[in-house]
XYZ file of C-alpha atoms in Angstrom:
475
model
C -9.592 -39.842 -20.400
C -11.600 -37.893 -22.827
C -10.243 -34.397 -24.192
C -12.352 -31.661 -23.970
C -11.333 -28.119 -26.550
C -9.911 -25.207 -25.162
C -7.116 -27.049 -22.722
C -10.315 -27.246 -20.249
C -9.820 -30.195 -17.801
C -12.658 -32.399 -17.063
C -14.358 -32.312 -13.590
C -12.832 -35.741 -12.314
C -9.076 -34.233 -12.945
C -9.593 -31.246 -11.464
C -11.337 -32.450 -8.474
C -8.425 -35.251 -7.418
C -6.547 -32.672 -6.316
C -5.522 -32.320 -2.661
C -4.993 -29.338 -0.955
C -1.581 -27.892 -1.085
C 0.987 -28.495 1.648
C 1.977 -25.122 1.903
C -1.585 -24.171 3.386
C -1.817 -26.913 5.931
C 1.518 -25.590 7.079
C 0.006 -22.051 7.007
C -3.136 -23.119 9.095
C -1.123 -24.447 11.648
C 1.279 -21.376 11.638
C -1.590 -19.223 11.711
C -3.507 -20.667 14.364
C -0.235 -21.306 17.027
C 1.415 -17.944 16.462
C 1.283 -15.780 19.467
C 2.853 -12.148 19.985
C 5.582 -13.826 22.027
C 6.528 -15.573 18.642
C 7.150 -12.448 17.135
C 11.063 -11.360 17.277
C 11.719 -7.850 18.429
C 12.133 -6.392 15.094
C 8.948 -7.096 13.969
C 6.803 -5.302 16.871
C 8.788 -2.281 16.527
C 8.328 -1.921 12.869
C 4.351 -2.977 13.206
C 3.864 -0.424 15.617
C 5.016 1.807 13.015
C 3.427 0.543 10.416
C 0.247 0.839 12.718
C 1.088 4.439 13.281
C 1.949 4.876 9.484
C -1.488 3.532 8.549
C -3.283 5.973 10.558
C -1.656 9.514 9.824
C -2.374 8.215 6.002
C -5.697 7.389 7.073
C -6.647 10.557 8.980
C -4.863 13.082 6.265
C -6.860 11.263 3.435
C -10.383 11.591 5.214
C -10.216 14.987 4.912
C -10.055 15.269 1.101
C -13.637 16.254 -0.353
C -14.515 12.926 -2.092
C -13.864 11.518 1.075
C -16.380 13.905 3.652
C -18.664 13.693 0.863
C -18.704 10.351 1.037
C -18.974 9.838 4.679
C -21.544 12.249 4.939
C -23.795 9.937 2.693
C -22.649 6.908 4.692
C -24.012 8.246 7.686
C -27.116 8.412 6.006
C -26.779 4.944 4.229
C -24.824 2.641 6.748
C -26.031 4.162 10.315
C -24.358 4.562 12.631
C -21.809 2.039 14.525
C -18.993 2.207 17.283
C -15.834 1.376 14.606
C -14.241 5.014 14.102
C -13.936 6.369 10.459
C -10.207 7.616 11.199
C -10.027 11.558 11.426
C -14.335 12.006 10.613
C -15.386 11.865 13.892
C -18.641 9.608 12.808
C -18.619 5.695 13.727
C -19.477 3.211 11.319
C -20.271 -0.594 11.553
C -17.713 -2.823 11.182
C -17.847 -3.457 7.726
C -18.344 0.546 6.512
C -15.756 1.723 8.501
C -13.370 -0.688 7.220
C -14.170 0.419 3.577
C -13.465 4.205 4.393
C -10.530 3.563 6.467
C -8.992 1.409 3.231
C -10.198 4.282 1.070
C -8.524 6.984 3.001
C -5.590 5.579 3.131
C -4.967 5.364 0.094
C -6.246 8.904 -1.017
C -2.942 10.803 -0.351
C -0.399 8.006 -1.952
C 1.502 7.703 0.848
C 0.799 4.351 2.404
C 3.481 2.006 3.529
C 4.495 -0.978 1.138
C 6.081 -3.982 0.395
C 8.410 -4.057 -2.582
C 9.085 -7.364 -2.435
C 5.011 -7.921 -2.628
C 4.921 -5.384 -5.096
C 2.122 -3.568 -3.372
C 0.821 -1.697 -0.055
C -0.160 -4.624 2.479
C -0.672 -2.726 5.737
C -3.511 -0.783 4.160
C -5.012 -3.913 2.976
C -4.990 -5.337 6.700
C -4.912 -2.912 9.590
C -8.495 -1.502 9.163
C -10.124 -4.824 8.999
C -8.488 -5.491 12.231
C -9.230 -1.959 14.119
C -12.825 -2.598 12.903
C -12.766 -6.411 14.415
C -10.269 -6.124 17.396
C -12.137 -3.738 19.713
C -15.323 -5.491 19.211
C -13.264 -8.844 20.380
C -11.551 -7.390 23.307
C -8.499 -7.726 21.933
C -5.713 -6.524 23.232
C -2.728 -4.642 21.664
C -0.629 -7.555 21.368
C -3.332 -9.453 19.779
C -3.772 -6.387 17.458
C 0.108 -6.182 16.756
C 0.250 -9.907 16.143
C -2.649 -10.243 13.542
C -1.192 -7.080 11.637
C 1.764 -9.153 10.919
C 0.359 -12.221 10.139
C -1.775 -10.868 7.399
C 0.624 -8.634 5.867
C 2.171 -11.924 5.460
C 0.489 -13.840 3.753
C -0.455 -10.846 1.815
C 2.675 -10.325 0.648
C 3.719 -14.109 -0.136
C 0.944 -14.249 -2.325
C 2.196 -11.351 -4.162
C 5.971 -12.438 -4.325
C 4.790 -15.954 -5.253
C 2.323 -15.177 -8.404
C 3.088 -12.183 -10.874
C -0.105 -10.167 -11.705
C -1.033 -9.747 -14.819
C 0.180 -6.619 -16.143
C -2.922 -4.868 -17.126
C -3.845 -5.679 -13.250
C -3.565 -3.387 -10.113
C -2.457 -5.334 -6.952
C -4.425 -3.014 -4.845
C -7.559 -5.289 -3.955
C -6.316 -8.373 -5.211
C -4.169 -10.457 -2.808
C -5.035 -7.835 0.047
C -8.153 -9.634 0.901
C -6.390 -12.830 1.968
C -4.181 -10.406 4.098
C -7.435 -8.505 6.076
C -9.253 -12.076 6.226
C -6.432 -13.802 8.224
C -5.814 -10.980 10.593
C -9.884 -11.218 11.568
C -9.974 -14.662 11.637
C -6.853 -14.961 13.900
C -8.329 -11.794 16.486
C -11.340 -14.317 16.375
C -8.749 -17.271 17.354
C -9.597 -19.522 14.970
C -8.296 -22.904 14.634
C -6.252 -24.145 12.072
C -9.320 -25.246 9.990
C -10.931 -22.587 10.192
C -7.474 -20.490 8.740
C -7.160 -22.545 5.793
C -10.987 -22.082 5.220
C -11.111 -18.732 5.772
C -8.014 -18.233 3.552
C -9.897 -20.093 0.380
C -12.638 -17.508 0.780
C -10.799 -14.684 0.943
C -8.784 -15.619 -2.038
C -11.764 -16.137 -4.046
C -13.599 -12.921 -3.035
C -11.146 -10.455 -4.241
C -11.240 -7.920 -7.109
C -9.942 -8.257 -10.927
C -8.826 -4.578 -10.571
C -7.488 -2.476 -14.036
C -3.939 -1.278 -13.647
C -5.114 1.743 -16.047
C -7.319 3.553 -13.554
C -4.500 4.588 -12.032
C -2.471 6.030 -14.895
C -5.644 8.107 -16.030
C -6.798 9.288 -12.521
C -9.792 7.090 -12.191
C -10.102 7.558 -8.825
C -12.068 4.104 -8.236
C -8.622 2.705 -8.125
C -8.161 4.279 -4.206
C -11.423 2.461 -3.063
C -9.607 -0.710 -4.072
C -8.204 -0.943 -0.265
C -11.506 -0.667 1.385
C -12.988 -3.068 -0.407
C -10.021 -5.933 0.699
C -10.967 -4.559 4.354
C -14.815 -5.049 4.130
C -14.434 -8.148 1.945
C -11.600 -9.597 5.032
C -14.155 -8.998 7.618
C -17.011 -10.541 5.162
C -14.777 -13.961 4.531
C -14.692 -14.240 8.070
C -18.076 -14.421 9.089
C -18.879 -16.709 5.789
C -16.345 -19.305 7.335
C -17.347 -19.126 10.952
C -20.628 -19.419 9.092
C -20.108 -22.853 7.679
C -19.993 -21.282 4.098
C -16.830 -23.260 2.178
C -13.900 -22.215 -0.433
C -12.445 -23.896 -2.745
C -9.679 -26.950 -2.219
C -7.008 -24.429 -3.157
C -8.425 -21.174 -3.541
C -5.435 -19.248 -3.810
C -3.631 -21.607 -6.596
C -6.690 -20.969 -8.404
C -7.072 -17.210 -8.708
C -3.672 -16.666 -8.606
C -2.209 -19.263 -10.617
C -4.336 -18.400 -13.174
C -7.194 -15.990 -13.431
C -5.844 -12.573 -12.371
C -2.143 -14.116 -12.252
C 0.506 -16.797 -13.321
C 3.221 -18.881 -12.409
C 2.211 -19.297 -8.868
C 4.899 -20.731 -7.034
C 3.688 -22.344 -3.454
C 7.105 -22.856 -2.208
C 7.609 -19.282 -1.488
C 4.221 -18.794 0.378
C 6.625 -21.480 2.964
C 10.165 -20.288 2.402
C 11.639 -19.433 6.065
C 8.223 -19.130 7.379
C 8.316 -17.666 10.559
C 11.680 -16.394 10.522
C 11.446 -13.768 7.558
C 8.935 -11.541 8.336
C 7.847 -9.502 5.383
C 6.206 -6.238 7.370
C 10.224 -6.455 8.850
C 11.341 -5.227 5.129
C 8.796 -2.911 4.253
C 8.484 0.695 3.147
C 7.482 3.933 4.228
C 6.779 6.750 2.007
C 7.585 11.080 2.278
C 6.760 11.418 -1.403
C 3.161 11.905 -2.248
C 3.205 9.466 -5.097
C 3.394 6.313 -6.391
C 6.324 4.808 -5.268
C 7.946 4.119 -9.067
C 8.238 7.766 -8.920
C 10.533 8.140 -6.484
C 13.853 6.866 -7.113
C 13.981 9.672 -9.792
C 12.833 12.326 -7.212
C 15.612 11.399 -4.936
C 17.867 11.658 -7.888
C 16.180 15.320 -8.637
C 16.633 16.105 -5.037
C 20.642 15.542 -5.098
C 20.947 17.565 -8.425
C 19.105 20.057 -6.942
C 21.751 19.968 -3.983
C 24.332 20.003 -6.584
C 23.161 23.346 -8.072
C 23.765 24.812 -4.653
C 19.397 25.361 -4.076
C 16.535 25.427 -5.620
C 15.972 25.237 -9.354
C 12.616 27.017 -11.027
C 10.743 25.407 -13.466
C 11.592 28.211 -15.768
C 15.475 27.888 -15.436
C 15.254 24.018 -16.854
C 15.531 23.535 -20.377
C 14.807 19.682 -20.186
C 14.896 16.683 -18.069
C 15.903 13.130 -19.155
C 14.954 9.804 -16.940
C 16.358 6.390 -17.407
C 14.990 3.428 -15.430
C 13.371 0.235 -14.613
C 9.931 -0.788 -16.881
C 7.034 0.592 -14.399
C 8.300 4.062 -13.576
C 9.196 4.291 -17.420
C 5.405 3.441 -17.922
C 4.541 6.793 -15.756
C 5.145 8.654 -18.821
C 2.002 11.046 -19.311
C 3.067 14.626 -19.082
C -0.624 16.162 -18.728
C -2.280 14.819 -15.999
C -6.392 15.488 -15.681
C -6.597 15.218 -11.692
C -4.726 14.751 -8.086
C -4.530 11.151 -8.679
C -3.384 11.074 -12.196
C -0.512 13.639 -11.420
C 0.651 11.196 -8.650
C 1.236 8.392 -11.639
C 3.086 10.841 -13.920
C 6.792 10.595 -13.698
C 7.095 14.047 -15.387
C 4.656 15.980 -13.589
C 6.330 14.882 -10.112
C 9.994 15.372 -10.991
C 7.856 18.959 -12.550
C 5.578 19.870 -9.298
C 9.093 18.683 -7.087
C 10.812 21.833 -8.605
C 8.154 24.186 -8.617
C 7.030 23.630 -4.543
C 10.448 22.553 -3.157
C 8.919 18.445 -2.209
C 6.402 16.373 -3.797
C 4.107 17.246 -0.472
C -0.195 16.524 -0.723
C -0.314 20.091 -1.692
C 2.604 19.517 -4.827
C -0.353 17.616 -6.301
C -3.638 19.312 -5.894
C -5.566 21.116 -8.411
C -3.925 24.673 -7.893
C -0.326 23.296 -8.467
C -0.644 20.533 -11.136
C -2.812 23.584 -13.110
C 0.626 26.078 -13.143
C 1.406 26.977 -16.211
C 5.124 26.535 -15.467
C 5.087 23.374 -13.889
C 2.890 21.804 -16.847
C 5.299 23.370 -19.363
C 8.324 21.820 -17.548
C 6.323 18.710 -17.892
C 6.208 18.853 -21.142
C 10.225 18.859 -21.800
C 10.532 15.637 -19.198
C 11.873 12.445 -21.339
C 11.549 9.500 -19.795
C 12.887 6.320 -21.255
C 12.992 2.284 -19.883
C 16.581 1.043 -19.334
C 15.922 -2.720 -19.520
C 19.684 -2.950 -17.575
C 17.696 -1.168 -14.725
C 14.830 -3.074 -15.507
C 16.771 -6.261 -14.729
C 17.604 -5.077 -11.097
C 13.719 -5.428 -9.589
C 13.013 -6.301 -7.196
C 15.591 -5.649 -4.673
C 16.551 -1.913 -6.404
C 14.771 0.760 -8.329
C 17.062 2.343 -9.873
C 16.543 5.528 -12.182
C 19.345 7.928 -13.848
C 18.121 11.419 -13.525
C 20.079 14.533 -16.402
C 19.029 17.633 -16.259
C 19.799 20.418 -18.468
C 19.473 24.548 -17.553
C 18.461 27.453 -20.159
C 22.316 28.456 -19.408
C 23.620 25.208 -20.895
C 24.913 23.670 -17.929
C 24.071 19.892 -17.039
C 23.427 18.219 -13.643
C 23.241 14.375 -13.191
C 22.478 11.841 -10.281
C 21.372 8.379 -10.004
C 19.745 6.292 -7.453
C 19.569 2.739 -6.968
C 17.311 2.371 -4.278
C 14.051 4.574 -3.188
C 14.725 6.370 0.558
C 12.505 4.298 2.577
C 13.717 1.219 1.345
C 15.000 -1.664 3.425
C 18.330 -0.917 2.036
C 17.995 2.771 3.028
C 15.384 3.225 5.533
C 13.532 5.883 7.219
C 14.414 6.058 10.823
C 11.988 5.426 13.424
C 11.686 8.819 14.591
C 11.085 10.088 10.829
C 8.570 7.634 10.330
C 6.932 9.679 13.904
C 7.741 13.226 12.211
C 5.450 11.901 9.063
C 3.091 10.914 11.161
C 3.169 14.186 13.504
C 3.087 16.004 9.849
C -0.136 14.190 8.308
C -2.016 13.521 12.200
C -1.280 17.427 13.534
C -3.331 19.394 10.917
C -6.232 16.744 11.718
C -6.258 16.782 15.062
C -4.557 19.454 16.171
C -0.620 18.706 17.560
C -1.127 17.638 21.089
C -4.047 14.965 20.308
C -2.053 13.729 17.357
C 0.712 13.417 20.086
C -1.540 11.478 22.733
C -2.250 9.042 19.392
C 1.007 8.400 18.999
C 2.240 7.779 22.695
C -0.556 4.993 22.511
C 0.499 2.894 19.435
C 4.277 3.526 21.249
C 3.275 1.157 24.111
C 0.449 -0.137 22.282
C 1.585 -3.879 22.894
C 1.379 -3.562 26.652
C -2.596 -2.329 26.726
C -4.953 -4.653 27.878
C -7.401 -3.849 25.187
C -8.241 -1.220 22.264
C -10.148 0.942 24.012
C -7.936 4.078 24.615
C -6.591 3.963 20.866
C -10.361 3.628 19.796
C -11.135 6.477 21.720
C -8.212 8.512 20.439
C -9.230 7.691 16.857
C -12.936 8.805 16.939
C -12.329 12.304 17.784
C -13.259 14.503 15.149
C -11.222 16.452 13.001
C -10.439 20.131 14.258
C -12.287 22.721 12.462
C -11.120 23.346 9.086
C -8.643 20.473 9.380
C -6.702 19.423 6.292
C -3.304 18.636 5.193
């Protein structure tokens, strides 16, 4: 065989190849699975992942960037009967399942996956709410295609390894939003595997450095997976074709490496990855917070709260991508949620790292930007060497008086090693939802995603989730 430059393989090599095993076993997983399927476990934690999604959802709609944009979807979109969670305006299918991804991720407090190394539920739930009502679905249908594509969202992330200049947020996602539409649509197993080749194909080459300097492009990310899920659907059912082996292709090699198909198989069907996901209190990114639950127990230690003023410095040790969260002087909301300093700062200065820790009012106190200032933080590649299952960070901090506090953790609260309790997970969501929607709707909301699985069809929780916000709601 001829050898072409630049290691690229002629036509006739790279076309022999069959599709991969692992995705004929996923079409036929796909296309049999059935709520009954699903073990206990998983349902409960869906429905709170579904309840998760939307408190995140609603709180985030009400940011300005958000109505603003909204308002000039109204006038750009029309108007459709798919809810844009917490506006009160309905979208078509497609629009509202690009503001529901963007909202979601607005406050940086979305469920994730650490295993996937990303946040899968707000890559596939509003895809489905935008494509289950219109299908009569019914809550168990709803329940069941939120699983399925946060997994195979999240195998795709454990099996390939990003590049490191890449943000997972729109990347694998798509795959996750596509296979949840295609299976409310009960496709077959052909039309899974095809639908899965589009979707892998369709999704962004995102920059991991929008999110370090506050471009806020970065939270639109999500609602572009959702819009693009619903969009790989209808190409497929269209008779529009992927690739052999989509997946292996993108990530295996252009936005990724060292894809490894066996894990997109390992104990399929019996380890479920929404089963060993997180949910989030903190306000920011998630590599943040191992050292604010360290912070929290020193504060504990000093018998209360500690003023900015009182702290002559602050040293961090941990793993490689919370040591990257280094900037001290962060330019907006966004940016100040992917500065290690400025949270472990704002935590001390407003008592939690709450929405309101991180606006423009807080991060622009003098104080709590000085404090920044004196935060050191430093990569322990020991620590380093314990991802994925921990995230550990070594938190020292030092008073004006001279005396020291120090704490470690090894594991973020909210873990699956140290989870959030049902009913916490339903105080978050009574927290973010009640300011929206005032407390007793928020309440009706989540009494219907409680029994969710037993409703006939998605009309009630529809209903719920296109009322509009109360007057001068905000969180």
């Amino acid at each position: 065989m001829t050898s072409l430059s630049f290691d690229v393989k002629p036509a006739s090599e790279l076309l022999a190849a069959a599709r991969p095993s692992w995705l004929d076993r996923w079409g036929a997983f796909a296309a049999g699975l059935t709520f009954a399927d699903l073990p206990a476990p998983v349902v409960e934690r869906a429905r709170l992942v579904l309840l998760d999604c939307i408190g995140v959802i609603a709180a985030g709609m009400q940011e300005p960037e958000c109505r603003a944009l909204v308002g000039r979807m109204v006038r750009t979109a029309g108007a459709g009967d798919c809810p844009a969670i917490g506006s009160g305006h309905g979208f078509p299918a497609g629009s509202a399942a690009f503001l529901n991804g963007l909202a979601g991720t607005m406050l940086e407090l979305d469920e994730g996956n650490q295993y996937a190394r990303g946040h899968p539920g707000i890559h596939v739930l509003p895809a489905a709410l935008a494509a289950g009502p219109r299908l009569t679905s019914s809550g168990a249908d709803l329940l069941t295609a939120l699983a399925l594509g946060y997994e195979i969202g999240s195998r795709i992330g454990i099996a390939a390894k990003l590049l490191v200049t890449t943000h997972p947020h729109g990347t694998w996602g798509t795959a996750g939003a596509a296979l949840a539409v295609a299976h409310l649509n009960r496709a077959d197993a052909a039309a899974t595997i095809e639908t899965i080749n589009i979707a892998s194909t369709l999704g962004l080459a995102t920059s991991r450095r929008t999110m370090l300097e506050g471009g806020t492009v970065r939270n639109a990310y999500a609602g572009v997976s959702n819009q693009l899920g619903l969009t790989a659907w209808d190409l497929a059912a269209s008779g529009i074709v992927g690739e052999t082996d989509g997946v292996g292709s993108v990530f295996g090699g252009v936005i990724a490496r060292d894809f490894r198909p066996d894990l997109m198989v390992d104990e399929l069907g019996e380890r479920w990855e929404i089963a060993r996901n997180y949910f989030k209190r903190h306000a920011a990114c998630r590599y943040t917070h191992g050292a604010l639950d360290a912070l929290g127990d020193i504060v504990a230690q000093a018998g209360g709260r500690i003023a900015p003023e009182q702290v002559a410095s602050i040293e961090v040790d941990t793993y490689v991508w919370a040591a990257q969260l280094n900037g001290p002087e962060p330019k907006n909301m966004l940016a100040a949620k992917f500065s290690l300093p400025f949270a472990l700062a704002t935590f001390l200065a407003n008592g939690a790292a709450t929405p309101d820790a991180f606006r423009d009012e807080a991060r622009q106190a003098r104080a709590t930007r000085e404090l920044a200032r004196r935060v050191t933080v430093r990569e322990d590649v020991g620590l380093t060497a314990r991802l994925p299952g921990l995230r550990p960070a070594r938190v020292r901090l030092t008073l004006a008086d001279g005396r020291n506090f120090a704490a470690e953790a090894l594991t973020n609260k909210g873990d699956t090693e140290d989870p959030y309790s049902a009913s916490e997970v339903r105080a978050k969501f009574a927290e973010l939802a009640g300011p929206v929607w005032g407390a007793s709707h928020a309440a009706a909301i989540a009494d219907c995603v409680e029994t969710i699985d037993r409703a006939a069809d998605l009309s009630t929780l529809t209903r719920l989730l296109s009322a509009p916000a109360a007057a001068g709601g905000s969180v």
